[in-house]
Amino acid sequence: MNVSLFSLGIILLAALAANLPFFNQQLFALVPLSKVSGWVKPVWVRLIELLLLYFAVGGVARLLESSQGNAFSQGWEFYAITACVFLVLAYPGYVLRYLRKKHN
């Protein structure tokens, strides 16, 4: 496959994974956390989920990179920048969950 296609796929996967914790009340959109109606997933669970999804997307990107040839070693700067980009991609979900005004 084409390297630019892999890059686009990783960016789309990162955008979906970054917004996933904010659009549902389940852990990783699979595991129900509470049977009580009206229960809201705490923000700290959403942040831990966001962190784990960041590493999952990074692992997928690393596998795709190594399938194309040698995977390059990265320094802390790379991880700091990709974490910031992941947080920027999560912003729409955060806004819809916490900042949008609810109309009754």
PDB file of C-alpha atoms in Angstrom:
ATOM      1  CA  MET A   1       0.000   0.000   0.000  1.00  0.00           C
ATOM      2  CA  ASN A   2       0.901   3.609  -0.381  1.00  0.00           C
ATOM      3  CA  VAL A   3       2.596   5.406   2.528  1.00  0.00           C
ATOM      4  CA  SER A   4       0.350   8.458   2.155  1.00  0.00           C
ATOM      5  CA  LEU A   5      -2.704   6.195   2.408  1.00  0.00           C
ATOM      6  CA  PHE A   6      -1.327   4.754   5.655  1.00  0.00           C
ATOM      7  CA  SER A   7      -0.749   8.267   6.957  1.00  0.00           C
ATOM      8  CA  LEU A   8      -4.296   9.327   6.171  1.00  0.00           C
ATOM      9  CA  GLY A   9      -5.629   6.161   7.787  1.00  0.00           C
ATOM     10  CA  ILE A  10      -3.672   6.803  10.989  1.00  0.00           C
ATOM     11  CA  ILE A  11      -4.895  10.406  11.149  1.00  0.00           C
ATOM     12  CA  LEU A  12      -8.523   9.283  10.734  1.00  0.00           C
ATOM     13  CA  LEU A  13      -8.040   6.521  13.313  1.00  0.00           C
ATOM     14  CA  ALA A  14      -6.535   9.026  15.737  1.00  0.00           C
ATOM     15  CA  ALA A  15      -9.441  11.444  15.240  1.00  0.00           C
ATOM     16  CA  LEU A  16     -11.978   8.692  15.895  1.00  0.00           C
ATOM     17  CA  ALA A  17     -10.083   7.321  18.892  1.00  0.00           C
ATOM     18  CA  ALA A  18      -9.587  10.766  20.409  1.00  0.00           C
ATOM     19  CA  ASN A  19     -13.320  11.506  20.352  1.00  0.00           C
ATOM     20  CA  LEU A  20     -14.488   8.037  21.406  1.00  0.00           C
ATOM     21  CA  PRO A  21     -14.339   8.632  25.203  1.00  0.00           C
ATOM     22  CA  PHE A  22     -16.601  11.675  24.934  1.00  0.00           C
ATOM     23  CA  PHE A  23     -19.375  10.198  22.801  1.00  0.00           C
ATOM     24  CA  ASN A  24     -20.431   7.249  24.963  1.00  0.00           C
ATOM     25  CA  GLN A  25     -20.870   6.150  28.560  1.00  0.00           C
ATOM     26  CA  GLN A  26     -19.091   2.808  28.143  1.00  0.00           C
ATOM     27  CA  LEU A  27     -15.448   1.952  28.591  1.00  0.00           C
ATOM     28  CA  PHE A  28     -13.828   1.883  25.127  1.00  0.00           C
ATOM     29  CA  ALA A  29     -17.392   1.832  23.702  1.00  0.00           C
ATOM     30  CA  LEU A  30     -17.593  -1.862  24.627  1.00  0.00           C
ATOM     31  CA  VAL A  31     -17.764  -2.420  28.385  1.00  0.00           C
ATOM     32  CA  PRO A  32     -20.780  -1.018  30.243  1.00  0.00           C
ATOM     33  CA  LEU A  33     -19.673   0.589  33.499  1.00  0.00           C
ATOM     34  CA  SER A  34     -22.988   1.063  35.307  1.00  0.00           C
ATOM     35  CA  LYS A  35     -26.540  -0.204  34.986  1.00  0.00           C
ATOM     36  CA  VAL A  36     -27.996   2.859  36.734  1.00  0.00           C
ATOM     37  CA  SER A  37     -29.887   5.164  34.387  1.00  0.00           C
ATOM     38  CA  GLY A  38     -28.677   8.732  34.444  1.00  0.00           C
ATOM     39  CA  TRP A  39     -25.161   7.679  35.414  1.00  0.00           C
ATOM     40  CA  VAL A  40     -22.404   9.733  33.798  1.00  0.00           C
ATOM     41  CA  LYS A  41     -18.870   8.479  33.218  1.00  0.00           C
ATOM     42  CA  PRO A  42     -16.445  10.563  35.340  1.00  0.00           C
ATOM     43  CA  VAL A  43     -13.948  12.812  33.614  1.00  0.00           C
ATOM     44  CA  TRP A  44     -10.960  10.940  35.091  1.00  0.00           C
ATOM     45  CA  VAL A  45     -12.168   7.715  33.435  1.00  0.00           C
ATOM     46  CA  ARG A  46     -12.440   9.583  30.141  1.00  0.00           C
ATOM     47  CA  LEU A  47      -8.883  10.913  30.495  1.00  0.00           C
ATOM     48  CA  ILE A  48      -7.449   7.474  31.295  1.00  0.00           C
ATOM     49  CA  GLU A  49      -9.344   6.074  28.335  1.00  0.00           C
ATOM     50  CA  LEU A  50      -7.942   8.870  26.152  1.00  0.00           C
ATOM     51  CA  LEU A  51      -4.396   8.062  27.292  1.00  0.00           C
ATOM     52  CA  LEU A  52      -4.790   4.342  26.575  1.00  0.00           C
ATOM     53  CA  LEU A  53      -6.274   5.064  23.155  1.00  0.00           C
ATOM     54  CA  TYR A  54      -3.305   7.337  22.392  1.00  0.00           C
ATOM     55  CA  PHE A  55      -0.941   4.429  23.019  1.00  0.00           C
ATOM     56  CA  ALA A  56      -3.159   2.049  21.013  1.00  0.00           C
ATOM     57  CA  VAL A  57      -3.123   4.357  17.975  1.00  0.00           C
ATOM     58  CA  GLY A  58       0.636   4.765  18.408  1.00  0.00           C
ATOM     59  CA  GLY A  59       1.038   0.997  18.413  1.00  0.00           C
ATOM     60  CA  VAL A  60      -0.976   0.651  15.213  1.00  0.00           C
ATOM     61  CA  ALA A  61       1.094   3.400  13.602  1.00  0.00           C
ATOM     62  CA  ARG A  62       4.310   1.677  14.696  1.00  0.00           C
ATOM     63  CA  LEU A  63       3.127  -1.640  13.212  1.00  0.00           C
ATOM     64  CA  LEU A  64       2.242   0.007   9.908  1.00  0.00           C
ATOM     65  CA  GLU A  65       5.588   1.793   9.822  1.00  0.00           C
ATOM     66  CA  SER A  66       7.514  -1.397  10.509  1.00  0.00           C
ATOM     67  CA  SER A  67       5.541  -3.244   7.818  1.00  0.00           C
ATOM     68  CA  GLN A  68       6.839  -0.720   5.257  1.00  0.00           C
ATOM     69  CA  GLY A  69      10.487  -1.118   6.262  1.00  0.00           C
ATOM     70  CA  ASN A  70      12.628  -0.126   9.203  1.00  0.00           C
ATOM     71  CA  ALA A  71      10.836   1.699  11.999  1.00  0.00           C
ATOM     72  CA  PHE A  72      12.665   4.845  13.072  1.00  0.00           C
ATOM     73  CA  SER A  73      13.498   5.441  16.712  1.00  0.00           C
ATOM     74  CA  GLN A  74      11.815   8.509  18.171  1.00  0.00           C
ATOM     75  CA  GLY A  75      12.790  10.851  20.970  1.00  0.00           C
ATOM     76  CA  TRP A  76      10.623  12.424  23.626  1.00  0.00           C
ATOM     77  CA  GLU A  77       9.883  15.391  21.360  1.00  0.00           C
ATOM     78  CA  PHE A  78       7.993  13.169  18.924  1.00  0.00           C
ATOM     79  CA  TYR A  79       5.782  11.770  21.688  1.00  0.00           C
ATOM     80  CA  ALA A  80       5.145  15.220  23.172  1.00  0.00           C
ATOM     81  CA  ILE A  81       4.028  16.575  19.801  1.00  0.00           C
ATOM     82  CA  THR A  82       1.846  13.577  18.947  1.00  0.00           C
ATOM     83  CA  ALA A  83       0.203  13.718  22.390  1.00  0.00           C
ATOM     84  CA  CYS A  84      -0.620  17.391  21.816  1.00  0.00           C
ATOM     85  CA  VAL A  85      -2.017  16.626  18.364  1.00  0.00           C
ATOM     86  CA  PHE A  86      -4.116  13.816  19.883  1.00  0.00           C
ATOM     87  CA  LEU A  87      -5.507  16.276  22.454  1.00  0.00           C
ATOM     88  CA  VAL A  88      -6.329  18.767  19.693  1.00  0.00           C
ATOM     89  CA  LEU A  89      -8.157  16.013  17.815  1.00  0.00           C
ATOM     90  CA  ALA A  90     -10.142  15.271  21.004  1.00  0.00           C
ATOM     91  CA  TYR A  91     -11.324  18.870  21.336  1.00  0.00           C
ATOM     92  CA  PRO A  92     -14.585  18.516  19.322  1.00  0.00           C
ATOM     93  CA  GLY A  93     -15.727  15.637  21.541  1.00  0.00           C
ATOM     94  CA  TYR A  94     -14.810  17.590  24.669  1.00  0.00           C
ATOM     95  CA  VAL A  95     -16.769  20.612  23.477  1.00  0.00           C
ATOM     96  CA  LEU A  96     -19.839  18.544  22.657  1.00  0.00           C
ATOM     97  CA  ARG A  97     -19.707  16.741  26.017  1.00  0.00           C
ATOM     98  CA  TYR A  98     -18.848  19.551  28.443  1.00  0.00           C
ATOM     99  CA  LEU A  99     -19.138  23.005  26.832  1.00  0.00           C
ATOM    100  CA  ARG A 100     -22.241  22.779  24.688  1.00  0.00           C
ATOM    101  CA  LYS A 101     -25.269  24.481  26.182  1.00  0.00           C
ATOM    102  CA  LYS A 102     -28.116  22.045  26.828  1.00  0.00           C
ATOM    103  CA  HIS A 103     -31.506  23.222  25.552  1.00  0.00           C
ATOM    104  CA  ASN A 104     -34.533  21.897  27.411  1.00  0.00           C
TER     105      ASN A 104
END
